[in-house]
Short mmCIF file of C-alpha atoms in Angstrom, two decimals:
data_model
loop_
_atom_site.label_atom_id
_atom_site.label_comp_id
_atom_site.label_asym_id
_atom_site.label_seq_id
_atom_site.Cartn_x
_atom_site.Cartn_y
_atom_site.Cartn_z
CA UNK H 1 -152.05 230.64 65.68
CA UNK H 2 -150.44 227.77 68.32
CA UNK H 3 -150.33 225.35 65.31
CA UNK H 4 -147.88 227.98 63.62
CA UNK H 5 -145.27 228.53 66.25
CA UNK H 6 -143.26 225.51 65.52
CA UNK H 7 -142.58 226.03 62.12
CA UNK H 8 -142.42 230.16 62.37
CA UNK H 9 -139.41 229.50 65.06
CA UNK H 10 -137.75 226.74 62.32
CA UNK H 11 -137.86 229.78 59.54
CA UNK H 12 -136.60 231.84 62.03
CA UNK H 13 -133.58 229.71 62.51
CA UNK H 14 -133.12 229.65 58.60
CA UNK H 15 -132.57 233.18 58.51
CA UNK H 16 -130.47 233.13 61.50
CA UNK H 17 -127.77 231.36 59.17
CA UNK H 18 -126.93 234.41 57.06
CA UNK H 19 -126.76 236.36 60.35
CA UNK H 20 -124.65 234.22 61.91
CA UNK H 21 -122.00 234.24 59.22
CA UNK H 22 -122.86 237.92 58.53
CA UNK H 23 -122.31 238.52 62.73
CA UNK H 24 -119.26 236.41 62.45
CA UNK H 25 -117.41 238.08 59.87
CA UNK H 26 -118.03 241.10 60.88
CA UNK H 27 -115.96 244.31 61.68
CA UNK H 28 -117.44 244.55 65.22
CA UNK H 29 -115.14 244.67 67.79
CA UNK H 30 -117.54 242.40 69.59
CA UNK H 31 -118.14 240.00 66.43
CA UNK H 32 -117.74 236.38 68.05
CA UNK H 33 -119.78 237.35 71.29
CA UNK H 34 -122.26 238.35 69.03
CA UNK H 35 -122.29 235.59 66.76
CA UNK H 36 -122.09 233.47 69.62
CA UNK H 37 -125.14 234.43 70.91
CA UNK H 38 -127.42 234.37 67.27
CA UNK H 39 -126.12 230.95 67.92
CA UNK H 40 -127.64 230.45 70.93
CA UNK H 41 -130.32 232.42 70.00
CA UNK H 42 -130.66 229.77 67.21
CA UNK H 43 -130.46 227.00 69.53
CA UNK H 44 -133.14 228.04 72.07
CA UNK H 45 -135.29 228.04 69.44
CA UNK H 46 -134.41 224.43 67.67
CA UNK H 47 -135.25 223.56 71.46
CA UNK H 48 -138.56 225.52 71.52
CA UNK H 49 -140.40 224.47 68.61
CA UNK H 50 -139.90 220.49 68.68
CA UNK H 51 -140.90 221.13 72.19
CA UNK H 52 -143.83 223.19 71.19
CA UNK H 53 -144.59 220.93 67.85
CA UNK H 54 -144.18 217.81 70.21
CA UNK H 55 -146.02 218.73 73.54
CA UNK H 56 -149.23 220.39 71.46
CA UNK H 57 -149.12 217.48 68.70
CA UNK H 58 -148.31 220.45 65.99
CA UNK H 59 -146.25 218.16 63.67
CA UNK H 60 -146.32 219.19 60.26
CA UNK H 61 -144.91 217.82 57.35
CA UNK H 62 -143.53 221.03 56.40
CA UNK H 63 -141.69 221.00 59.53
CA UNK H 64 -140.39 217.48 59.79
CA UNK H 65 -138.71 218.27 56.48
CA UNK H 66 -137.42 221.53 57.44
CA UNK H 67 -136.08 221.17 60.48
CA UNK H 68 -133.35 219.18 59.85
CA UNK H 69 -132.87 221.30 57.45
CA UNK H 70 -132.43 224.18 59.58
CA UNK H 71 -129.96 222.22 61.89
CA UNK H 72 -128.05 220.91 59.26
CA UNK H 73 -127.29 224.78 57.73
CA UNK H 74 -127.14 226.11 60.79
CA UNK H 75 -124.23 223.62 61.67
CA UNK H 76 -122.83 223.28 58.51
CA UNK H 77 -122.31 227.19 58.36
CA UNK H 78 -121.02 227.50 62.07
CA UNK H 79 -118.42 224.25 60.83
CA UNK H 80 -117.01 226.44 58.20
CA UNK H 81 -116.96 229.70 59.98
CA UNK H 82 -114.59 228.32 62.47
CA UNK H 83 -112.56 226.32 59.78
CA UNK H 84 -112.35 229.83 57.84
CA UNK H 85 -110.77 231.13 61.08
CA UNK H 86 -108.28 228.08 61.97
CA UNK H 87 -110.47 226.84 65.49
CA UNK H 88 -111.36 223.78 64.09
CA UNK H 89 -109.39 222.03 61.12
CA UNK H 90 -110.90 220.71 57.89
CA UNK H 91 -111.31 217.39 58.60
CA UNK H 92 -114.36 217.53 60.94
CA UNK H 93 -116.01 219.92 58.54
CA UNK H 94 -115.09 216.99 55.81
CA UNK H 95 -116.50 214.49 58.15
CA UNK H 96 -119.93 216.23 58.79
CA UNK H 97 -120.40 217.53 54.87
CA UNK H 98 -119.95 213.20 54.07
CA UNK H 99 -122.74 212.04 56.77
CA UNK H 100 -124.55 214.62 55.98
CA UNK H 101 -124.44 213.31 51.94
CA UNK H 102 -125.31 209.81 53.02
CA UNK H 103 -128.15 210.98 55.04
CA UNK H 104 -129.59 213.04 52.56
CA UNK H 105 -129.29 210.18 50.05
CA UNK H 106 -130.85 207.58 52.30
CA UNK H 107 -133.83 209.89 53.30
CA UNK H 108 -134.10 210.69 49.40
CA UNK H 109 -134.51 207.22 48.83
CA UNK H 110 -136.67 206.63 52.01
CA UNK H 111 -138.79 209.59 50.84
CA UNK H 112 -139.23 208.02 47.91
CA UNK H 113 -141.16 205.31 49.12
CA UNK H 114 -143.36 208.12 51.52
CA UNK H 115 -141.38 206.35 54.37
CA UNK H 116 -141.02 209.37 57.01
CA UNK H 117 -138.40 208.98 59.48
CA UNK H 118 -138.66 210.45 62.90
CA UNK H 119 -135.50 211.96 64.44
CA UNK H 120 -134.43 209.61 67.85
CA UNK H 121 -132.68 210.88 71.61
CA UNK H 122 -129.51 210.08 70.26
CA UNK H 123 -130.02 212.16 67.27
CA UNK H 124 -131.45 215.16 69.55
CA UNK H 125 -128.42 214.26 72.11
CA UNK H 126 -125.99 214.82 68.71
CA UNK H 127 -127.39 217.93 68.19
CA UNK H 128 -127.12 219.28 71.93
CA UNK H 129 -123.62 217.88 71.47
CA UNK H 130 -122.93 219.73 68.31
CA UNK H 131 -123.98 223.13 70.15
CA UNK H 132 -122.25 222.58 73.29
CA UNK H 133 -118.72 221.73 70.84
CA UNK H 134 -119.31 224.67 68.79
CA UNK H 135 -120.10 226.68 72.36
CA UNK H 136 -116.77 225.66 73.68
CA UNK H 137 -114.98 226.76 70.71
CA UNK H 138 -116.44 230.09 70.59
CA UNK H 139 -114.85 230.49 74.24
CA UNK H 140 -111.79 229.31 73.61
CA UNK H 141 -111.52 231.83 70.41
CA UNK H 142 -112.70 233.88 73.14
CA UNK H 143 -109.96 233.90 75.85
CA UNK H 144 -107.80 232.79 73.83
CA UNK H 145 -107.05 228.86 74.30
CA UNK H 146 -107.11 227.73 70.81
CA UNK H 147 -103.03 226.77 71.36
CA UNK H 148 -104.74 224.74 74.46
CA UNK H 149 -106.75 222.16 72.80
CA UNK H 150 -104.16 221.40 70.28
CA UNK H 151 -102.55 219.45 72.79
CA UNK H 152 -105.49 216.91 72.66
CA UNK H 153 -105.76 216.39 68.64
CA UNK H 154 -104.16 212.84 69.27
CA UNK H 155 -106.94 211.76 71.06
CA UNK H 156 -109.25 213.16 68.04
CA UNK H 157 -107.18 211.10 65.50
CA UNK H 158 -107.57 207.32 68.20
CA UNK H 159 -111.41 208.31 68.56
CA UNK H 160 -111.94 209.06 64.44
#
């Protein structure tokens, strides 16, 4: 039952997508606390099962592939939620749907020669990254400081 765990908590995510945007969306007074925590909810368990899968040597082919797969809809969904709404503008959604493309081509290709390639820190520290951004804007939606951080989109344009 252990060996399942990893890759029961990666499905889980999966279906946290729809909720998310469902959560989001919604009519709830409450809708972006909510959503904000299925997205925590969603990261605590990206955390627990490569912890799990890693510490108890449950790697599975099924979940190196899906995985990624989960972070990459669950942050590809979040992106565009808070586009829809104006927090974040198009252009980092733009940015992450292109590297995104070329990744997905270049692991096509890698795949293609059974080449499997292992996710690295700075990959995982990305990720954490992505979550604590994504945090940060729920807030600010929040309380309110979206007019705030607009002050700072010049240093977004040096740094891209």
């Amino acid at each position: 039952m252990l060996a399942k765990i990893p890759n029961i908590l990666t499905i889980l995510r999966i279906f946290m997508v729809p909720l998310f945007v469902y959560v989001f969306f919604g009519t709830c007074p409450k809708a972006h606390y909510t959503a904000f925590i299925v997205f925590l909810v969603a990261g605590l368990t990206d955390v627990l099962d490569g912890y799990i899968a890693r510490k108890y040597n449950l790697i599975t082919k099924f979940g190196t592939a899906m995985d990624p797969l989960a972070d990459k809809l669950t942050q590809i969904s979040t992106l565009t939620s808070l586009v829809i709404i104006g927090i974040i503008p198009l252009w980092i959604l733009i940015i992450v749907l292109l590297k995104e493309f070329i990744m997905i081509v270049g692991a096509s290709f890698l795949y293609g020669k059974d080449v499997v390639v292992y996710s690295k820190w700075y990959g995982k520290l990305a990720t954490v990254l992505f979550y604590v951004a994504i945090v940060f804007s729920l807030l600010a939606k929040q309380f309110n400081l979206i007019g705030f951080w607009s002050k700072f989109d010049f240093l977004l344009y040096c740094l891209a």
